[in-house]
PDB file of C-alpha atoms and ligand atoms in Angstrom:
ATOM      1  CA  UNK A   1       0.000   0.000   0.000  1.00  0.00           C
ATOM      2  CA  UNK A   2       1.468   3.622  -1.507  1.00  0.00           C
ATOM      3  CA  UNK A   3       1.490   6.414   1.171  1.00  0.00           C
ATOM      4  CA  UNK A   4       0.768   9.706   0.224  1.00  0.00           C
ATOM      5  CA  UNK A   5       0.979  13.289   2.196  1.00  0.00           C
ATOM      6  CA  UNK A   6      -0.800  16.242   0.390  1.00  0.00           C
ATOM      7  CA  UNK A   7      -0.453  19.368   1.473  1.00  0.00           C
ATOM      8  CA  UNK A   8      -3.594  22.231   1.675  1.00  0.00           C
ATOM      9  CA  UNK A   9      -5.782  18.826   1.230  1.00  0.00           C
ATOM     10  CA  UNK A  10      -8.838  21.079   3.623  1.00  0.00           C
ATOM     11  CA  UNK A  11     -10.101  22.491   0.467  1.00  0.00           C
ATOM     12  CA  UNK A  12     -10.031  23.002  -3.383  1.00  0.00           C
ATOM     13  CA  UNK A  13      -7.684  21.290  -5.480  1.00  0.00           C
ATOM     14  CA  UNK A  14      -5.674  19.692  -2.509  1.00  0.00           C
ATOM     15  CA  UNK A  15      -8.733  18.111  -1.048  1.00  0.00           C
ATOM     16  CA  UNK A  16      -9.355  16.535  -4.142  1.00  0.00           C
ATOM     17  CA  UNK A  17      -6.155  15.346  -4.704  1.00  0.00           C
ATOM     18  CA  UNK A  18      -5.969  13.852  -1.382  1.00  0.00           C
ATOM     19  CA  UNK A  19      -9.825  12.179  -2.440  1.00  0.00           C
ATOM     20  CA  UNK A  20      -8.422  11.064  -5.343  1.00  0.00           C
ATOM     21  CA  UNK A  21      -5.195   9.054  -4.400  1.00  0.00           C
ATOM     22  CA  UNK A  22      -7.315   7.633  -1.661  1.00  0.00           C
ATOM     23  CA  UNK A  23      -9.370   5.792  -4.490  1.00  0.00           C
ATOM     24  CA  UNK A  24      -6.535   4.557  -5.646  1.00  0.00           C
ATOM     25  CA  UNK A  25      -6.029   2.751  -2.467  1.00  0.00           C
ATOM     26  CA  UNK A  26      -3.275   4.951  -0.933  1.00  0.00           C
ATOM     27  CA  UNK A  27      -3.329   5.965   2.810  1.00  0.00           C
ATOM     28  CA  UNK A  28      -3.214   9.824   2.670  1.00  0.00           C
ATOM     29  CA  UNK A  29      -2.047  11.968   4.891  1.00  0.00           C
ATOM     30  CA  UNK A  30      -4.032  15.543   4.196  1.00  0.00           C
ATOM     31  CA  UNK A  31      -1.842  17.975   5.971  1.00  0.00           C
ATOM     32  CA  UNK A  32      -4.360  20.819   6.780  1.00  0.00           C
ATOM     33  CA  UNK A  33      -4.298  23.521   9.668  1.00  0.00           C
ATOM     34  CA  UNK A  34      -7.460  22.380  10.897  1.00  0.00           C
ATOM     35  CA  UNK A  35      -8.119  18.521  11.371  1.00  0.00           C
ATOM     36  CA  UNK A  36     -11.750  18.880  10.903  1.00  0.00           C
ATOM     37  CA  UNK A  37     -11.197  20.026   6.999  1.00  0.00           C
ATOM     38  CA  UNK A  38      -9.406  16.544   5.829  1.00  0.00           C
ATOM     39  CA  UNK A  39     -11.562  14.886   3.728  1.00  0.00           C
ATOM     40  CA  UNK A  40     -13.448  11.608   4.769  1.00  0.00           C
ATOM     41  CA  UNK A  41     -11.097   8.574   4.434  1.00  0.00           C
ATOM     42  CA  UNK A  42      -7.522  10.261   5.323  1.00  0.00           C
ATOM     43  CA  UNK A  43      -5.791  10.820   8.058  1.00  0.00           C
ATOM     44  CA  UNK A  44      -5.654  14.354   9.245  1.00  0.00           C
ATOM     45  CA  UNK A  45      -1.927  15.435   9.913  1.00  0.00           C
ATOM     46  CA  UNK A  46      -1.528  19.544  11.479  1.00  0.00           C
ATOM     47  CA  UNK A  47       1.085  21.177   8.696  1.00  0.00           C
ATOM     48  CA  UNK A  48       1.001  24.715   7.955  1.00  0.00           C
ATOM     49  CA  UNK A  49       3.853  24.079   5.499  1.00  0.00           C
ATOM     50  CA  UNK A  50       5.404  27.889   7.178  1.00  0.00           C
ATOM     51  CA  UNK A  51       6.062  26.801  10.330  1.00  0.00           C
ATOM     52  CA  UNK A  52       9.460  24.691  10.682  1.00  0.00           C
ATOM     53  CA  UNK A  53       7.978  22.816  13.921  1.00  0.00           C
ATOM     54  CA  UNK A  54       5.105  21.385  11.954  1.00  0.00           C
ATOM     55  CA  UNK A  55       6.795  20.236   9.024  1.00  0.00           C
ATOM     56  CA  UNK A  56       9.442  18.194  11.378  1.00  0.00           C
ATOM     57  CA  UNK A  57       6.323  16.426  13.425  1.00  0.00           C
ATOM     58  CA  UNK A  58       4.633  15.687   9.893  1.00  0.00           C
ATOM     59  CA  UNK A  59       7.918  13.964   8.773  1.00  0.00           C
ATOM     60  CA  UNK A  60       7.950  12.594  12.321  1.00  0.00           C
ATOM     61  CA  UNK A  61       4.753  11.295  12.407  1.00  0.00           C
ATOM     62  CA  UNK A  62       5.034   9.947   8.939  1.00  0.00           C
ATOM     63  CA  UNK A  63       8.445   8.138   9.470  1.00  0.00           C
ATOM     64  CA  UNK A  64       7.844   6.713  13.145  1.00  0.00           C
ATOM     65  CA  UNK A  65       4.632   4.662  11.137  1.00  0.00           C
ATOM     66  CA  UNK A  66       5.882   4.270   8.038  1.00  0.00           C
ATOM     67  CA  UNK A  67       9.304   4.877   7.672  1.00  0.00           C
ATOM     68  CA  UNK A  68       8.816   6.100   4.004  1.00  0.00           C
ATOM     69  CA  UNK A  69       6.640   8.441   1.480  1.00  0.00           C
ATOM     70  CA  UNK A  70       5.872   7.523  -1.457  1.00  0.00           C
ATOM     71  CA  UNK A  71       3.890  10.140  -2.889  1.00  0.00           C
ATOM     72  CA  UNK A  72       4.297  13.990  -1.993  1.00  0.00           C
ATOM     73  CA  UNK A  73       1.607  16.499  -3.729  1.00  0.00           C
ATOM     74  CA  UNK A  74       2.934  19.967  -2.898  1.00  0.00           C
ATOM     75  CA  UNK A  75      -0.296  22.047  -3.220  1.00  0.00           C
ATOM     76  CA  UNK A  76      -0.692  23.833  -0.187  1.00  0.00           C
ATOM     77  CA  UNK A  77       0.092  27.935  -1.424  1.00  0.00           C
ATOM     78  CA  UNK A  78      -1.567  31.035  -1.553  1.00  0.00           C
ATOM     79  CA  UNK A  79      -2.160  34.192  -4.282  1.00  0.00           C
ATOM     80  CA  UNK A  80      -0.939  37.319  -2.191  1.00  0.00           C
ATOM     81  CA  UNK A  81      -1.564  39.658  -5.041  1.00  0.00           C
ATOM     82  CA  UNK A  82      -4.573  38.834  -6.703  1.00  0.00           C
ATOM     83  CA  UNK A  83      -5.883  41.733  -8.769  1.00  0.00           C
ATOM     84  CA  UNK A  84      -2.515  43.819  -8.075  1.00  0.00           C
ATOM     85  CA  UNK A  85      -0.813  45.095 -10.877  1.00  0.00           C
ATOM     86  CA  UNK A  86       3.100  44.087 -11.066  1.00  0.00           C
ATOM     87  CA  UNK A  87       3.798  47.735 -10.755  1.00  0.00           C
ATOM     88  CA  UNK A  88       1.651  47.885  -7.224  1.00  0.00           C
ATOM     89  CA  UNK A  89       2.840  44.730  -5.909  1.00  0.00           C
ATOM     90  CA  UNK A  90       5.138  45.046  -2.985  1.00  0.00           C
ATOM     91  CA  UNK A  91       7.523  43.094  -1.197  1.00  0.00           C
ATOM     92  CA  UNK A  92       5.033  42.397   1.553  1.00  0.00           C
ATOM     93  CA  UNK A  93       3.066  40.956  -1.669  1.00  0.00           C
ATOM     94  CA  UNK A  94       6.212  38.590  -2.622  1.00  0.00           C
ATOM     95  CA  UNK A  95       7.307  37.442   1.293  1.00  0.00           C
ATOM     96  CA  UNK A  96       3.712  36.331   1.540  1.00  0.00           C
ATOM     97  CA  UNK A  97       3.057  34.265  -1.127  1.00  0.00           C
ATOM     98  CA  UNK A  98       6.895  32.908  -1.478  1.00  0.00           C
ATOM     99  CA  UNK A  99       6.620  31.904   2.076  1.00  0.00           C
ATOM    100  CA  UNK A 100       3.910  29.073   1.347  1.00  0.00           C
ATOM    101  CA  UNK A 101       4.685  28.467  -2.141  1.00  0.00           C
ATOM    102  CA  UNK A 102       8.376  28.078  -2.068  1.00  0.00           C
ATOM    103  CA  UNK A 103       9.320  28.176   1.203  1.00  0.00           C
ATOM    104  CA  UNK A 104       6.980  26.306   2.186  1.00  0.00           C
ATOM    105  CA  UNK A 105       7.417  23.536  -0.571  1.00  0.00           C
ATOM    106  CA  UNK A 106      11.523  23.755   0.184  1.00  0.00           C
ATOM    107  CA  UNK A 107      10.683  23.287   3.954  1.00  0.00           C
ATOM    108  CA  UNK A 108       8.198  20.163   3.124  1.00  0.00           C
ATOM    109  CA  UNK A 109      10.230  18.289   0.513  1.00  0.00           C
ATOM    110  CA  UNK A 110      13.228  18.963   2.338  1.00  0.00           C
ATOM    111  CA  UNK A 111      11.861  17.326   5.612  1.00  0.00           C
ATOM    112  CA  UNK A 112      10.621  14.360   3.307  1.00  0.00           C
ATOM    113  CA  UNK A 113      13.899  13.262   1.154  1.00  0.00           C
ATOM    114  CA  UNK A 114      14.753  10.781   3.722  1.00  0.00           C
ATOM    115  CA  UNK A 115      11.595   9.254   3.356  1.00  0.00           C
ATOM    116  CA  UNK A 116      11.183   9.331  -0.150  1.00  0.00           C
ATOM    117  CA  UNK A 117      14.003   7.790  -1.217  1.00  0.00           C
ATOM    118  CA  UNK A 118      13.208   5.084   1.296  1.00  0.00           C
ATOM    119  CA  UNK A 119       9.954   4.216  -0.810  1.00  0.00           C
ATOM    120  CA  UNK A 120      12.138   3.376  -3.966  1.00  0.00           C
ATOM    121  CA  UNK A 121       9.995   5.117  -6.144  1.00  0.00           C
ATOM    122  CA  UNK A 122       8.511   7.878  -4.912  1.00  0.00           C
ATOM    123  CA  UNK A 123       6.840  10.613  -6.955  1.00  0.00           C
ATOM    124  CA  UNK A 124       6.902  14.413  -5.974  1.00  0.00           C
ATOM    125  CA  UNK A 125       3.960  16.698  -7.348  1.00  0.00           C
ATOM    126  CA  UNK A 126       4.078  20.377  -7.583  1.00  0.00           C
ATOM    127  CA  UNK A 127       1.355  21.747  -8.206  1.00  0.00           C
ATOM    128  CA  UNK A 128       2.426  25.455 -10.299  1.00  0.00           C
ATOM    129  CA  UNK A 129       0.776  26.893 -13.376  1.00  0.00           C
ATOM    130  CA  UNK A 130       1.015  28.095 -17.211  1.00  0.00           C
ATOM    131  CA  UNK A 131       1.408  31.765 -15.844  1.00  0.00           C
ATOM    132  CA  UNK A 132       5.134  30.865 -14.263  1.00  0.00           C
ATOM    133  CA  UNK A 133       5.600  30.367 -18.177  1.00  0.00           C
ATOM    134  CA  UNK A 134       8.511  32.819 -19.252  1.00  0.00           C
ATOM    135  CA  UNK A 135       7.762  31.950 -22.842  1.00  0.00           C
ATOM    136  CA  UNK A 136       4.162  32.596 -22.540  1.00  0.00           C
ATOM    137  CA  UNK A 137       4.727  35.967 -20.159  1.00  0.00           C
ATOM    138  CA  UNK A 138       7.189  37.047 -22.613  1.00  0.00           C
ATOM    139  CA  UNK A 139       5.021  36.502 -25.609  1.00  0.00           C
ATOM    140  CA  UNK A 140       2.537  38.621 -24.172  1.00  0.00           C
ATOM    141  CA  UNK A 141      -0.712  36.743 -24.751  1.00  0.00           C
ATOM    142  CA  UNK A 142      -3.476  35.183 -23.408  1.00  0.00           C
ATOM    143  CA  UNK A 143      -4.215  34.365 -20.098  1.00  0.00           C
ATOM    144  CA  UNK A 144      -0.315  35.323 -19.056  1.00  0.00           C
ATOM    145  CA  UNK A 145      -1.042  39.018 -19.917  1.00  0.00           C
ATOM    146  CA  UNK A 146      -4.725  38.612 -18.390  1.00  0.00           C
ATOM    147  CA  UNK A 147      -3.496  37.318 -15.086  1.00  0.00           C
ATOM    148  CA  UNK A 148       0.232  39.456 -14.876  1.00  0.00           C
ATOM    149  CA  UNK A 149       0.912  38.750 -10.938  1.00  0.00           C
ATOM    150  CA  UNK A 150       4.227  39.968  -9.895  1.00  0.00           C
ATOM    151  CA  UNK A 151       4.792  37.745  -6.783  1.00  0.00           C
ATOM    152  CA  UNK A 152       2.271  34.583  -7.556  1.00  0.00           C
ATOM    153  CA  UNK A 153       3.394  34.151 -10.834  1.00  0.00           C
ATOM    154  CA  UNK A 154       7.128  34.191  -9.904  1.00  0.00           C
ATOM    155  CA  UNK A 155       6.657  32.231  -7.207  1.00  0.00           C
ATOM    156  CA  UNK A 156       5.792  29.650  -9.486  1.00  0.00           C
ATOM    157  CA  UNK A 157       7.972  30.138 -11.784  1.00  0.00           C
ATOM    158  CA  UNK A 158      11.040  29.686  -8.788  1.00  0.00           C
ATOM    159  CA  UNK A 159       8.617  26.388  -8.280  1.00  0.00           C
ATOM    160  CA  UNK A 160       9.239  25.264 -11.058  1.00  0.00           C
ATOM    161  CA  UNK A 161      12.883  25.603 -11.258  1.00  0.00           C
ATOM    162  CA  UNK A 162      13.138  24.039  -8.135  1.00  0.00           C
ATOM    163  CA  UNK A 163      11.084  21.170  -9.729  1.00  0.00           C
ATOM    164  CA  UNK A 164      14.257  20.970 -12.110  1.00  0.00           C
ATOM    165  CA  UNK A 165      16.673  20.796  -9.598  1.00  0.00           C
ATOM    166  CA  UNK A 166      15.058  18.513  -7.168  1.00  0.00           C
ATOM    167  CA  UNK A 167      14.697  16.263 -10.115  1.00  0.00           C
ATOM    168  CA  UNK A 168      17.932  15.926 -11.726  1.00  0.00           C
ATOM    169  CA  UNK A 169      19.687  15.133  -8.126  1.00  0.00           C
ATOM    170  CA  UNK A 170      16.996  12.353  -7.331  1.00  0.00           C
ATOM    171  CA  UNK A 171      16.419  10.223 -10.461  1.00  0.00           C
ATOM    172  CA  UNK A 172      19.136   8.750  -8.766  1.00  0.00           C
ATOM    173  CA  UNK A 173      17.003   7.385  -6.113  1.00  0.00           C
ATOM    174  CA  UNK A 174      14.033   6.651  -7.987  1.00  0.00           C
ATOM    175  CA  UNK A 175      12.008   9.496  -7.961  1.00  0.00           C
ATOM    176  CA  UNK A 176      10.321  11.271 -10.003  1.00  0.00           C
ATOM    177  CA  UNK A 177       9.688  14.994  -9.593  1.00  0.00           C
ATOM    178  CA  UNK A 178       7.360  16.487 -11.891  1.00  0.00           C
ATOM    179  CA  UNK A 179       5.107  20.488 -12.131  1.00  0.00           C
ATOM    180  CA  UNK A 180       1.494  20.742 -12.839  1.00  0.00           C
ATOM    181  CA  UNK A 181      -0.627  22.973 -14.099  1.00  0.00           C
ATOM    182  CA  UNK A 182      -4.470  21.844 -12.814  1.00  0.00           C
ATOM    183  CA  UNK A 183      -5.836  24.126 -15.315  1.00  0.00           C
ATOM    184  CA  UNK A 184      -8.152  27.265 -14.518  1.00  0.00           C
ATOM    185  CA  UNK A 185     -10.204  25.895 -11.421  1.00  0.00           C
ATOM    186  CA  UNK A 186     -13.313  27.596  -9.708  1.00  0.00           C
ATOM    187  CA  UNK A 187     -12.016  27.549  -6.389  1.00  0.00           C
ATOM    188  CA  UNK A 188     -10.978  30.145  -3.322  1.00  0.00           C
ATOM    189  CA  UNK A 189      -7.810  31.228  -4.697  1.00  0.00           C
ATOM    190  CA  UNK A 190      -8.987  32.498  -7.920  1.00  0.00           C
ATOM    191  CA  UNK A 191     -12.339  33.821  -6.928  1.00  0.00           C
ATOM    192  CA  UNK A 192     -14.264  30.986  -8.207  1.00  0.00           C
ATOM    193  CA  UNK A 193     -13.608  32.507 -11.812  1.00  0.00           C
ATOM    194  CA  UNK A 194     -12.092  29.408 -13.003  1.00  0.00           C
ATOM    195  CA  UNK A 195     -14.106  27.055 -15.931  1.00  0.00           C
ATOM    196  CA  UNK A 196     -12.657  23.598 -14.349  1.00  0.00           C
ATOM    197  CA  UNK A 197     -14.004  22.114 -11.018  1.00  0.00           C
ATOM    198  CA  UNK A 198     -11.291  21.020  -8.593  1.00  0.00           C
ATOM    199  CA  UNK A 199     -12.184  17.300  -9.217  1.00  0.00           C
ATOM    200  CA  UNK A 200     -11.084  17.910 -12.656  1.00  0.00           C
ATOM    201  CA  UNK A 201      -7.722  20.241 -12.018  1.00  0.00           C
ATOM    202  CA  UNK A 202      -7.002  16.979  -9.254  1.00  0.00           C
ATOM    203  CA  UNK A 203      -6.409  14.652 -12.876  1.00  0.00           C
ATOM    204  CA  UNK A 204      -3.150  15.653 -13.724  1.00  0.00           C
ATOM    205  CA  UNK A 205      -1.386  15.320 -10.262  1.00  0.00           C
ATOM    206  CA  UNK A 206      -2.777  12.172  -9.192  1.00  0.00           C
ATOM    207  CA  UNK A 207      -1.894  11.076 -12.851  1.00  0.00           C
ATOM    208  CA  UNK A 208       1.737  12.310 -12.059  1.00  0.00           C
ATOM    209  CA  UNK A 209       1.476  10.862  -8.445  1.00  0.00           C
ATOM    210  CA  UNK A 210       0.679   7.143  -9.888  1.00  0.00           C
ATOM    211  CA  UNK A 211       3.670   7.358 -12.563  1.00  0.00           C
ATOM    212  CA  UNK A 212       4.889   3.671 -13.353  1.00  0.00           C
ATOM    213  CA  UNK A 213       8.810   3.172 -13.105  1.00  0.00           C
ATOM    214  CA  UNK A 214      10.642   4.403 -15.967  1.00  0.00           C
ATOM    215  CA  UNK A 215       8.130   7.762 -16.236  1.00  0.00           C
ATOM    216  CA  UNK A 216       8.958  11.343 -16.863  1.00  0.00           C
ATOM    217  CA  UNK A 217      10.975  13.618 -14.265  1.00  0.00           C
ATOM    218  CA  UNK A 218      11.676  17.300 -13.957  1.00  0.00           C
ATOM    219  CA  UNK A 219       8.262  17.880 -16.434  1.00  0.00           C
ATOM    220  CA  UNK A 220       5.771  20.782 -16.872  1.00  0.00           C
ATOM    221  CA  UNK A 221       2.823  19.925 -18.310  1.00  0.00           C
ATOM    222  CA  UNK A 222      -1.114  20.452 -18.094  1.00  0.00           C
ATOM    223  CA  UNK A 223      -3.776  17.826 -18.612  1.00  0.00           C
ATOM    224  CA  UNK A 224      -3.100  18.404 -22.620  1.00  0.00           C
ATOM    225  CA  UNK A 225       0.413  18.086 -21.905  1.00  0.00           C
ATOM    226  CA  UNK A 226       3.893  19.598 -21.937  1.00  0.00           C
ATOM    227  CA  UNK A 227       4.040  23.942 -21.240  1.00  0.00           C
ATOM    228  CA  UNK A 228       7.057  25.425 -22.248  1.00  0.00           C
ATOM    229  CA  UNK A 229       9.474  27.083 -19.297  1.00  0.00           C
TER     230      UNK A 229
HETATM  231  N1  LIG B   1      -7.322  27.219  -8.867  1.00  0.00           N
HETATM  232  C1  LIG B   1      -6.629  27.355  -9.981  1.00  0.00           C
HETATM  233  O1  LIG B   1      -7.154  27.748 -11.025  1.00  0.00           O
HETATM  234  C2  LIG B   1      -5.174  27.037 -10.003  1.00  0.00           C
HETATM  235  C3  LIG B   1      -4.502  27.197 -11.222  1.00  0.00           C
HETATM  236  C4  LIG B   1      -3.141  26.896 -11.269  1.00  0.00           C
HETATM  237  C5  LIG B   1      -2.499  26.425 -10.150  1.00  0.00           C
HETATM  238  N2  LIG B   1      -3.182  26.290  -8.977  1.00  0.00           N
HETATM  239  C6  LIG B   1      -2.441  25.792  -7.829  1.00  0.00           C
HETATM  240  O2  LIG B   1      -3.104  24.659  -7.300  1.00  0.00           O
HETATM  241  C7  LIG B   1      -2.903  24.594  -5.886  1.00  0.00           C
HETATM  242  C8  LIG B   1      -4.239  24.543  -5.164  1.00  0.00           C
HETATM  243  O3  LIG B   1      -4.942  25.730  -5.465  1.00  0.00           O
HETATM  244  P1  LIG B   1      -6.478  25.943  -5.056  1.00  0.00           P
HETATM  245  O4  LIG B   1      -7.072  26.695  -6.174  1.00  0.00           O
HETATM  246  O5  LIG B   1      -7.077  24.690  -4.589  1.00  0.00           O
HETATM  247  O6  LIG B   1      -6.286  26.960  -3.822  1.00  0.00           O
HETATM  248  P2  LIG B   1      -7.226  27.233  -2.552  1.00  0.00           P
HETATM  249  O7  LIG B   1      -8.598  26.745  -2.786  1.00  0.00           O
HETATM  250  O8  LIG B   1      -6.999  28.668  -2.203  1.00  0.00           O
HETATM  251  O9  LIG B   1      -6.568  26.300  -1.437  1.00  0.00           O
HETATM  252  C9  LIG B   1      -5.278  26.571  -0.982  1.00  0.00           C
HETATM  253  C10 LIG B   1      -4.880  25.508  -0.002  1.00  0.00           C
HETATM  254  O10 LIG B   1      -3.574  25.859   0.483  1.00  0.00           O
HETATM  255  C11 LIG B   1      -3.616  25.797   1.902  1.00  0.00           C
HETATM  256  N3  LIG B   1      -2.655  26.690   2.542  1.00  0.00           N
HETATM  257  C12 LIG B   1      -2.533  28.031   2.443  1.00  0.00           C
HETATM  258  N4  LIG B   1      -1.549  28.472   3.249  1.00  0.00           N
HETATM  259  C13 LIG B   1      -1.050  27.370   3.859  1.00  0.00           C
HETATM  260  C14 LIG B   1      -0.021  27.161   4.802  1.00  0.00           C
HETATM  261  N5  LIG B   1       0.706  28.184   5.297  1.00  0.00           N
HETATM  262  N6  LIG B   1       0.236  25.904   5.216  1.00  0.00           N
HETATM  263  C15 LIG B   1      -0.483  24.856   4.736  1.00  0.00           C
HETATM  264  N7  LIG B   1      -1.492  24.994   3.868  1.00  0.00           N
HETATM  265  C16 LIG B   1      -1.760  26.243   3.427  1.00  0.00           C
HETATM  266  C17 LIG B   1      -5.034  26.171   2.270  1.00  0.00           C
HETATM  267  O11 LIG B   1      -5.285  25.723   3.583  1.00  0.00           O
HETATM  268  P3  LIG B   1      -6.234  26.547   4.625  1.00  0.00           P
HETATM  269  O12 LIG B   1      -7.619  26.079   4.368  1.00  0.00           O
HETATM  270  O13 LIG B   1      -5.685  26.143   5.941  1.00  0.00           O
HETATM  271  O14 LIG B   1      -6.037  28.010   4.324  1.00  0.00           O
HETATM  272  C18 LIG B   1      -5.821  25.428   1.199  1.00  0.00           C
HETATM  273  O15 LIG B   1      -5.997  24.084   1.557  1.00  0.00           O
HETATM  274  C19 LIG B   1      -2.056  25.816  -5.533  1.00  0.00           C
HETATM  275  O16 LIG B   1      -0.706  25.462  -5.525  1.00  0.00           O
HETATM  276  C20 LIG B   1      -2.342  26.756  -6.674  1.00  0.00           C
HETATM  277  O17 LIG B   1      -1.316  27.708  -6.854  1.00  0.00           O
HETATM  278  C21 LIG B   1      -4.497  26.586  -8.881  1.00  0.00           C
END
């Protein structure tokens, strides 16, 4: 049996995620900041991904039961500048939203390498977007000039580099590390202006969470595949 830890699983995408790989008969760990918001059939674990005690008892709690993880979904993150030009944005704006989103997923994974590479095969999730594009910012078009956030949108784009990095070090070990875009989903961080449900921006990273052996690493992609950096 796989054992999976998803971070933000108390609502939106992350809850779904964490609903999802539980149907695919994985124990899940839903890290949320308040037990009562894990979704039916997982275990509630306390991680608010920003604070450095929380993330040691999650890899604690995971390890003293376990003793590996094999499947890491780092969704928990927040939009600090929605509707904030990237003239107005601030540096209160970028410490804000690069504290959960990169931070947070450094802190997380970092905690969790021991325990990945004890599963063998683990797969890492990120969960970032088609606006940390730089070819798609740069080309000026679309939803990337529609949705120009200073500090969200670079926070995933550092996301995804680190989704680079992590990768080429541990396909070594067996794991694959991989960024997803879920798409444009109705849910609290954008407003509930997205088109997709959650259910349906969930696909792609429980798709990248179940990889078989021999499966991509260090990838950016959406459901209809690869985005370019
Ligand atoms: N929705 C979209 O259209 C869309 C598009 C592209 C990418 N994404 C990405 O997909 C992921 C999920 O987004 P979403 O739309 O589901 O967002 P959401 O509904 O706003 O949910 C965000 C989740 O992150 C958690 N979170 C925030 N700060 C945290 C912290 N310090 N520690 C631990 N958890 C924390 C929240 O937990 P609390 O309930 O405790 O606040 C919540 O579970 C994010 O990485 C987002 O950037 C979303």
């Amino acid at each position: 049996m796989k054992i999976a830890l998803v971070t933000g699983a108390g609502r939106g995408i992350g809850r779904e995620i964490a609903r999802q790989l539980g149907g695919h008969g994985m124990v899940v760990f839903a890290g949320v900041r308040d037990e009562s918001q894990a979704p039916e059939g997982t275990r509630p674990l306390l991680l608010d991904v920003t604070d450095e005690a929380a993330v040691t008892n999650a890899a604690k709690t995971v390890g003293e039961e376990f003793g590996r993880l094999d499947v890491l979904v780092n969704n928990a993150a927040i939009c600090g500048d929605l509707g904030v030009t990237p003239a107005e944005a601030t540096a209160g704006h970028m410490r804000a939203t690069y504290e959960v989103g990169v931070f947070g997923v450094v802190a997380v994974t970092h905690a969790m390498i021991p325990l990945l590479r004890a599963s063998g095969g683990a797969r890492v999730v990120n969960m970032t977007t088609r606006l940390a594009s730089l070819a798609l910012t740069s080309a000026g078009e679309g939803i990337n000039a529609e949705w120009a956030m200073l500090a969200y949108n670079s926070a995933k784009s550092a996301l995804n580099a680190i989704t680079v990095l992590y990768a080429n070090e541990l396909a070594g070990s067996g794991i694959l590390v991989n960024a997803v875009d879920p798409g444009h989903c109705a849910t609290d961080l954008t407003g509930h202006t997205g088109t997709r449900t959650a259910a349906q921006g969930a696909a792609v990273a429980v798709r990248m969470a179940t990889l078989g052996t021999g499966g991509p690493t260090g990838t950016f992609s959406s459901e209809e595949g690869p985005l370019p950096w």
